[in-house]
Amino acid sequence: MIDLTSDPYELFAAWMAKAQDSELNDPNAMTLATTTPQGHPSARIVLLKSWDRQGFVFYTNLESRKSAEIRANPHVALLFHWKTRKRQIRIEGTATQVSDAEADAYFETRPRLSRIGAWASDQSRPLPDRKRLEQRLESAIAQYADAPVPRPPHWSGWLVAPSAIEFWEDRDFRLHDRAVFTRAADEWTATRLYP
């Protein structure tokens, strides 16, 4: 049973560690939900790249649809679902852009071709055909053939500072175990929820 006296960050760390042991692919995959300026929901899978008590960080093209939606409305939701562990974690919070220094440091850890790909892709914009992307990639490879690949100014990360974190664990007969931790200022309050 989820311990309501737990620290939500320590509980997240424990659940993530278990997921890393059991999930075959991308245990750090999470659904990111945003809204359009008209209030329509929008969701996609992104990868959690770092986290601490400040929040949860993912990286993307700042000219992408998700980034445009975050700039219009920074209130977002994240969802981790680990099917083999029969667990979910829902996070609601506010997204802010990470510092250039943090984005630079993470960008340097990416494989070289991924760094070059960040220059070649106009993420979320119409692509006439795959050949156009391949040509842009080849051009970027040539441009940086003998040079370090800098982080594009249109590529960075978003930090989601949580206001609520819900832990959900499957139980027989759909009588699941659910607990939500809600933050007010720097204090967390835990509440058990009906399944």
XYZ file of C-alpha atoms in Angstrom:
195
model
C 0.000 0.000 0.000
C 1.272 3.507 -0.818
C 2.627 5.121 2.335
C 1.021 8.551 2.787
C 3.916 9.624 5.014
C 6.366 9.147 2.146
C 8.270 11.982 0.568
C 6.827 12.105 -3.000
C 10.268 12.585 -4.562
C 11.698 9.599 -2.721
C 8.661 7.539 -3.700
C 9.118 8.629 -7.340
C 12.792 7.603 -7.154
C 11.884 4.164 -5.785
C 9.227 3.553 -8.426
C 11.491 4.789 -11.232
C 14.300 2.490 -10.043
C 11.923 -0.498 -10.135
C 10.756 0.508 -13.618
C 14.354 0.714 -14.832
C 14.811 -2.877 -13.655
C 11.707 -4.204 -15.413
C 10.826 -2.068 -18.453
C 12.482 -3.244 -21.653
C 12.313 0.089 -23.469
C 12.475 3.642 -22.209
C 11.334 3.426 -18.588
C 11.756 7.220 -18.635
C 9.066 7.628 -21.326
C 6.223 9.858 -20.226
C 3.156 11.341 -21.815
C 3.269 15.126 -21.903
C -0.161 16.773 -22.071
C -0.522 20.408 -23.090
C -3.349 22.499 -24.485
C -3.659 24.584 -27.616
C -4.417 28.306 -27.224
C -8.055 27.352 -27.941
C -8.038 24.965 -24.972
C -7.897 21.723 -26.960
C -5.851 18.945 -25.326
C -2.697 17.690 -26.990
C -0.497 14.781 -25.862
C 2.666 13.015 -26.962
C 5.427 10.844 -25.490
C 8.691 12.523 -24.432
C 11.641 11.242 -22.411
C 12.454 12.347 -18.879
C 16.130 13.284 -18.926
C 16.659 14.537 -15.401
C 14.755 15.325 -12.259
C 15.279 16.664 -8.785
C 13.238 18.487 -6.148
C 12.822 21.418 -8.538
C 11.005 19.292 -11.119
C 11.126 16.987 -14.119
C 13.081 17.889 -17.283
C 12.670 16.947 -20.939
C 14.287 18.439 -24.054
C 12.849 19.471 -27.395
C 12.848 21.953 -30.250
C 11.576 25.282 -28.918
C 9.802 25.870 -32.244
C 7.834 22.611 -31.961
C 4.115 22.428 -31.359
C 4.607 21.300 -27.759
C 6.837 24.278 -26.990
C 4.402 26.730 -28.600
C 1.605 25.265 -26.491
C 3.696 25.489 -23.320
C 4.505 29.136 -23.998
C 0.770 29.832 -24.457
C -0.193 27.881 -21.320
C 2.605 26.591 -19.062
C 0.272 24.339 -17.041
C 1.031 20.794 -18.176
C 0.596 17.183 -17.093
C 2.995 14.246 -17.251
C 2.094 10.564 -17.076
C 4.379 7.578 -16.571
C 2.828 4.174 -17.254
C 4.822 1.049 -16.508
C 2.701 -1.818 -17.769
C 4.909 -4.624 -16.453
C 4.896 -3.079 -12.980
C 1.163 -2.206 -13.157
C 1.925 1.302 -11.973
C 1.333 4.870 -13.064
C 2.507 8.252 -11.846
C 0.597 11.392 -12.812
C 2.257 14.787 -12.384
C 0.598 18.173 -12.794
C 2.653 21.342 -12.755
C 4.032 24.392 -14.476
C 6.737 24.302 -17.149
C 9.586 26.787 -17.443
C 12.558 26.714 -19.786
C 15.835 25.416 -18.351
C 18.933 27.629 -18.337
C 21.218 27.772 -21.364
C 23.985 26.224 -19.260
C 21.800 23.249 -18.355
C 20.655 22.791 -21.962
C 24.261 23.027 -23.211
C 25.437 20.427 -20.697
C 22.725 17.950 -21.662
C 23.150 18.603 -25.412
C 26.807 17.571 -25.145
C 25.786 14.138 -23.810
C 23.692 13.331 -26.897
C 25.140 11.169 -29.684
C 26.795 13.314 -32.368
C 24.225 12.408 -35.022
C 21.394 13.351 -32.646
C 23.051 16.741 -32.113
C 23.350 17.218 -35.874
C 19.735 16.094 -36.305
C 18.619 18.950 -34.036
C 19.923 21.326 -36.727
C 18.340 19.380 -39.609
C 14.785 19.036 -38.288
C 12.095 21.727 -38.299
C 10.171 19.728 -35.718
C 6.375 19.677 -36.052
C 6.374 21.584 -39.347
C 5.182 20.070 -42.647
C 7.788 17.934 -44.437
C 7.238 17.625 -48.215
C 9.007 14.252 -48.348
C 11.536 12.203 -46.403
C 14.230 13.028 -48.964
C 14.153 16.679 -47.866
C 15.009 15.696 -44.273
C 17.793 13.396 -45.465
C 19.250 16.208 -47.588
C 19.154 18.608 -44.659
C 20.828 15.994 -42.459
C 23.602 15.422 -45.024
C 24.126 19.179 -45.300
C 24.416 19.521 -41.517
C 26.821 16.552 -41.346
C 29.028 18.302 -43.934
C 28.788 21.635 -42.114
C 30.029 20.133 -38.836
C 32.386 17.523 -40.349
C 35.475 18.890 -38.613
C 33.863 20.931 -35.864
C 32.005 20.508 -32.598
C 28.230 20.577 -32.952
C 26.843 23.522 -30.967
C 23.389 23.494 -29.428
C 20.920 25.209 -31.760
C 19.357 28.334 -30.235
C 15.934 26.781 -30.923
C 16.668 23.639 -28.852
C 16.413 23.485 -25.069
C 14.612 21.873 -22.180
C 11.508 22.371 -20.094
C 11.377 21.878 -16.336
C 7.972 20.857 -14.973
C 7.673 22.004 -11.352
C 5.025 19.746 -9.798
C 1.996 20.983 -7.906
C 0.544 17.460 -7.620
C 1.968 13.943 -7.958
C -0.387 10.960 -7.982
C 0.800 7.389 -7.533
C -1.435 4.599 -8.868
C -0.886 0.867 -8.410
C -3.017 -1.918 -9.830
C -4.986 -4.107 -7.427
C -7.325 -7.056 -8.002
C -10.904 -6.389 -9.056
C -9.966 -2.829 -10.080
C -9.690 -1.803 -6.431
C -6.486 0.078 -7.174
C -4.267 1.832 -4.664
C -4.123 5.585 -5.345
C -2.549 8.455 -3.456
C -2.071 12.061 -4.484
C 0.510 14.399 -2.995
C -0.416 18.070 -3.380
C 2.031 20.909 -2.827
C 1.188 24.244 -1.226
C 4.284 26.462 -0.951
C 6.979 23.966 0.093
C 4.741 21.526 1.947
C 3.189 18.352 0.578
C -0.155 16.973 1.717
C -1.039 13.352 0.929
C -4.557 12.036 0.321
C -5.650 8.509 -0.497
C -8.159 8.341 -3.376
C -10.944 5.912 -4.169
C -10.051 3.763 -7.161
